[in-house]
Amino acid sequence: QVQLVESGGGSVQSGGSLTLSCAASGYTNGSYCVGWFRQAPGKEREGVAAIDSAGSTGYADSVKGRFTISQDNAKNTVYLQMNSLKPEDTAMYYCAADPRRGRLDGGSCPWVRYWGQGTQVTVSS
């Protein structure tokens, strides 16, 4: 049973930074894609950043240059460093993963099988 647990959300002022963590357990497949998605009230879910087992990364245009996705394989954890945060970054952020690896579509894994529960990020102006 794969479990994804997010942490690190919170409230910050515009221009601030946060680092989200996604800890995975029960995952034994050597191939994978892990991505961060976000959804704000009344808006569609958006892929923010993704990383795969080959180390390839992808980002949504809205976060390029501000967000960085990375992984620590020893800790089975993927991080999302978010800098220069804007009020429009306010959303629930979800970690997602899939054992299949393919071309990253901007900030999204091509497929998603597992989802975390989400962590709220609120940016005030």
PDB file of C-alpha atoms in Angstrom:
ATOM      1  CA  GLN A   1       0.000   0.000   0.000  1.00  0.00           C
ATOM      2  CA  VAL A   2       1.614   3.221  -1.171  1.00  0.00           C
ATOM      3  CA  GLN A   3       1.129   6.216   1.086  1.00  0.00           C
ATOM      4  CA  LEU A   4       2.083   9.804   0.381  1.00  0.00           C
ATOM      5  CA  VAL A   5       2.196  12.230   3.277  1.00  0.00           C
ATOM      6  CA  GLU A   6       2.612  15.937   2.652  1.00  0.00           C
ATOM      7  CA  SER A   7       3.880  18.468   5.147  1.00  0.00           C
ATOM      8  CA  GLY A   8       5.245  21.984   5.243  1.00  0.00           C
ATOM      9  CA  GLY A   9       2.229  24.033   4.270  1.00  0.00           C
ATOM     10  CA  GLY A  10       1.285  27.181   6.100  1.00  0.00           C
ATOM     11  CA  SER A  11       0.621  30.876   5.824  1.00  0.00           C
ATOM     12  CA  VAL A  12       3.180  33.366   4.561  1.00  0.00           C
ATOM     13  CA  GLN A  13       3.241  36.882   3.244  1.00  0.00           C
ATOM     14  CA  SER A  14       3.759  37.689  -0.390  1.00  0.00           C
ATOM     15  CA  GLY A  15       7.426  37.287  -1.311  1.00  0.00           C
ATOM     16  CA  GLY A  16       7.984  34.660   1.342  1.00  0.00           C
ATOM     17  CA  SER A  17       9.103  31.060   1.027  1.00  0.00           C
ATOM     18  CA  LEU A  18       7.884  27.626   2.018  1.00  0.00           C
ATOM     19  CA  THR A  19       9.181  24.122   1.493  1.00  0.00           C
ATOM     20  CA  LEU A  20       6.721  21.282   1.066  1.00  0.00           C
ATOM     21  CA  SER A  21       7.705  17.669   1.697  1.00  0.00           C
ATOM     22  CA  CYS A  22       6.151  14.496   0.351  1.00  0.00           C
ATOM     23  CA  ALA A  23       7.196  11.347   2.178  1.00  0.00           C
ATOM     24  CA  ALA A  24       6.441   8.090   0.386  1.00  0.00           C
ATOM     25  CA  SER A  25       6.085   4.693   1.986  1.00  0.00           C
ATOM     26  CA  GLY A  26       5.260   1.269   0.633  1.00  0.00           C
ATOM     27  CA  TYR A  27       6.754   2.080  -2.750  1.00  0.00           C
ATOM     28  CA  THR A  28       9.037  -0.587  -4.152  1.00  0.00           C
ATOM     29  CA  ASN A  29       9.074   0.235  -7.847  1.00  0.00           C
ATOM     30  CA  GLY A  30      12.372   1.639  -9.098  1.00  0.00           C
ATOM     31  CA  SER A  31      10.612   3.665 -11.787  1.00  0.00           C
ATOM     32  CA  TYR A  32       8.326   6.497 -10.792  1.00  0.00           C
ATOM     33  CA  CYS A  33       7.083   9.986 -11.328  1.00  0.00           C
ATOM     34  CA  VAL A  34       6.191  12.249  -8.425  1.00  0.00           C
ATOM     35  CA  GLY A  35       4.430  15.527  -8.889  1.00  0.00           C
ATOM     36  CA  TRP A  36       2.936  18.397  -6.967  1.00  0.00           C
ATOM     37  CA  PHE A  37      -0.523  19.583  -7.916  1.00  0.00           C
ATOM     38  CA  ARG A  38      -2.539  22.426  -6.496  1.00  0.00           C
ATOM     39  CA  GLN A  39      -6.162  23.418  -6.466  1.00  0.00           C
ATOM     40  CA  ALA A  40      -7.629  26.702  -5.364  1.00  0.00           C
ATOM     41  CA  PRO A  41     -11.336  27.126  -4.577  1.00  0.00           C
ATOM     42  CA  GLY A  42     -13.328  27.426  -7.764  1.00  0.00           C
ATOM     43  CA  LYS A  43     -10.357  26.610  -9.970  1.00  0.00           C
ATOM     44  CA  GLU A  44      -9.203  23.520 -11.807  1.00  0.00           C
ATOM     45  CA  ARG A  45      -6.424  21.396 -10.438  1.00  0.00           C
ATOM     46  CA  GLU A  46      -3.056  22.427 -11.837  1.00  0.00           C
ATOM     47  CA  GLY A  47       0.166  20.471 -12.123  1.00  0.00           C
ATOM     48  CA  VAL A  48       2.898  22.575 -10.539  1.00  0.00           C
ATOM     49  CA  ALA A  49       6.107  20.553 -10.708  1.00  0.00           C
ATOM     50  CA  ALA A  50       7.160  16.974 -11.319  1.00  0.00           C
ATOM     51  CA  ILE A  51      10.237  14.815 -11.038  1.00  0.00           C
ATOM     52  CA  ASP A  52      10.876  11.276 -12.178  1.00  0.00           C
ATOM     53  CA  SER A  53      13.232   8.462 -11.294  1.00  0.00           C
ATOM     54  CA  ALA A  54      15.657   9.572 -14.011  1.00  0.00           C
ATOM     55  CA  GLY A  55      15.907  12.977 -12.376  1.00  0.00           C
ATOM     56  CA  SER A  56      13.996  14.812 -15.087  1.00  0.00           C
ATOM     57  CA  THR A  57      11.979  17.753 -13.854  1.00  0.00           C
ATOM     58  CA  GLY A  58       9.147  19.829 -15.230  1.00  0.00           C
ATOM     59  CA  TYR A  59       7.406  22.989 -14.106  1.00  0.00           C
ATOM     60  CA  ALA A  60       4.263  24.886 -14.883  1.00  0.00           C
ATOM     61  CA  ASP A  61       4.976  28.233 -16.544  1.00  0.00           C
ATOM     62  CA  SER A  62       3.372  30.003 -13.605  1.00  0.00           C
ATOM     63  CA  VAL A  63       6.052  28.779 -11.193  1.00  0.00           C
ATOM     64  CA  LYS A  64       9.186  28.558 -13.330  1.00  0.00           C
ATOM     65  CA  GLY A  65      12.074  30.369 -11.714  1.00  0.00           C
ATOM     66  CA  ARG A  66      10.316  30.452  -8.328  1.00  0.00           C
ATOM     67  CA  PHE A  67       9.690  26.792  -7.421  1.00  0.00           C
ATOM     68  CA  THR A  68      12.201  23.956  -7.335  1.00  0.00           C
ATOM     69  CA  ILE A  69      11.378  20.277  -7.041  1.00  0.00           C
ATOM     70  CA  SER A  70      13.977  17.861  -5.679  1.00  0.00           C
ATOM     71  CA  GLN A  71      14.212  14.422  -4.150  1.00  0.00           C
ATOM     72  CA  ASP A  72      16.104  12.599  -1.458  1.00  0.00           C
ATOM     73  CA  ASN A  73      16.036   8.931  -2.414  1.00  0.00           C
ATOM     74  CA  ALA A  74      17.508   7.848   0.912  1.00  0.00           C
ATOM     75  CA  LYS A  75      14.516   9.398   2.679  1.00  0.00           C
ATOM     76  CA  ASN A  76      11.951   8.530  -0.002  1.00  0.00           C
ATOM     77  CA  THR A  77      10.975  12.173   0.051  1.00  0.00           C
ATOM     78  CA  VAL A  78      10.273  14.756  -2.630  1.00  0.00           C
ATOM     79  CA  TYR A  79      10.494  18.443  -1.821  1.00  0.00           C
ATOM     80  CA  LEU A  80       8.987  21.539  -3.361  1.00  0.00           C
ATOM     81  CA  GLN A  81      10.903  24.685  -2.516  1.00  0.00           C
ATOM     82  CA  MET A  82       8.666  27.670  -3.154  1.00  0.00           C
ATOM     83  CA  ASN A  83      10.199  31.129  -3.267  1.00  0.00           C
ATOM     84  CA  SER A  84       8.807  34.554  -4.114  1.00  0.00           C
ATOM     85  CA  LEU A  85       5.339  33.362  -3.255  1.00  0.00           C
ATOM     86  CA  LYS A  86       2.363  35.297  -4.580  1.00  0.00           C
ATOM     87  CA  PRO A  87      -1.246  35.443  -3.397  1.00  0.00           C
ATOM     88  CA  GLU A  88      -2.222  33.503  -6.514  1.00  0.00           C
ATOM     89  CA  ASP A  89      -0.140  30.572  -5.242  1.00  0.00           C
ATOM     90  CA  THR A  90      -2.717  30.106  -2.487  1.00  0.00           C
ATOM     91  CA  ALA A  91      -4.173  26.621  -2.845  1.00  0.00           C
ATOM     92  CA  MET A  92      -4.292  23.130  -1.448  1.00  0.00           C
ATOM     93  CA  TYR A  93      -1.146  21.369  -2.600  1.00  0.00           C
ATOM     94  CA  TYR A  94      -1.203  17.647  -3.264  1.00  0.00           C
ATOM     95  CA  CYS A  95       1.591  15.190  -3.795  1.00  0.00           C
ATOM     96  CA  ALA A  96       0.932  12.516  -6.405  1.00  0.00           C
ATOM     97  CA  ALA A  97       2.879   9.563  -7.732  1.00  0.00           C
ATOM     98  CA  ASP A  98       2.799   6.844 -10.346  1.00  0.00           C
ATOM     99  CA  PRO A  99       5.114   3.899 -11.098  1.00  0.00           C
ATOM    100  CA  ARG A 100       5.112   4.780 -14.794  1.00  0.00           C
ATOM    101  CA  ARG A 101       7.547   7.303 -16.142  1.00  0.00           C
ATOM    102  CA  GLY A 102       6.968   9.272 -19.313  1.00  0.00           C
ATOM    103  CA  ARG A 103       7.339  12.686 -20.837  1.00  0.00           C
ATOM    104  CA  LEU A 104       6.585  15.308 -18.241  1.00  0.00           C
ATOM    105  CA  ASP A 105       3.756  17.588 -19.319  1.00  0.00           C
ATOM    106  CA  GLY A 106       4.863  20.942 -17.936  1.00  0.00           C
ATOM    107  CA  GLY A 107       4.502  20.481 -14.213  1.00  0.00           C
ATOM    108  CA  SER A 108       2.594  17.195 -14.355  1.00  0.00           C
ATOM    109  CA  CYS A 109       3.371  13.506 -14.349  1.00  0.00           C
ATOM    110  CA  PRO A 110       1.739  11.883 -17.400  1.00  0.00           C
ATOM    111  CA  TRP A 111      -0.171   9.500 -15.121  1.00  0.00           C
ATOM    112  CA  VAL A 112      -1.131   9.537 -11.461  1.00  0.00           C
ATOM    113  CA  ARG A 113      -2.105   6.525  -9.399  1.00  0.00           C
ATOM    114  CA  TYR A 114      -1.514   7.657  -5.836  1.00  0.00           C
ATOM    115  CA  TRP A 115      -2.497  10.871  -4.088  1.00  0.00           C
ATOM    116  CA  GLY A 116      -1.665  12.420  -0.760  1.00  0.00           C
ATOM    117  CA  GLN A 117      -4.155  14.183   1.478  1.00  0.00           C
ATOM    118  CA  GLY A 118      -2.896  17.658   0.699  1.00  0.00           C
ATOM    119  CA  THR A 119      -1.403  20.570   2.592  1.00  0.00           C
ATOM    120  CA  GLN A 120      -2.727  24.114   2.536  1.00  0.00           C
ATOM    121  CA  VAL A 121      -0.600  27.022   1.376  1.00  0.00           C
ATOM    122  CA  THR A 122      -1.923  30.525   1.971  1.00  0.00           C
ATOM    123  CA  VAL A 123      -0.108  33.614   0.726  1.00  0.00           C
ATOM    124  CA  SER A 124      -1.319  36.987   1.915  1.00  0.00           C
ATOM    125  CA  SER A 125      -0.646  40.275   0.167  1.00  0.00           C
TER     126      SER A 125
END
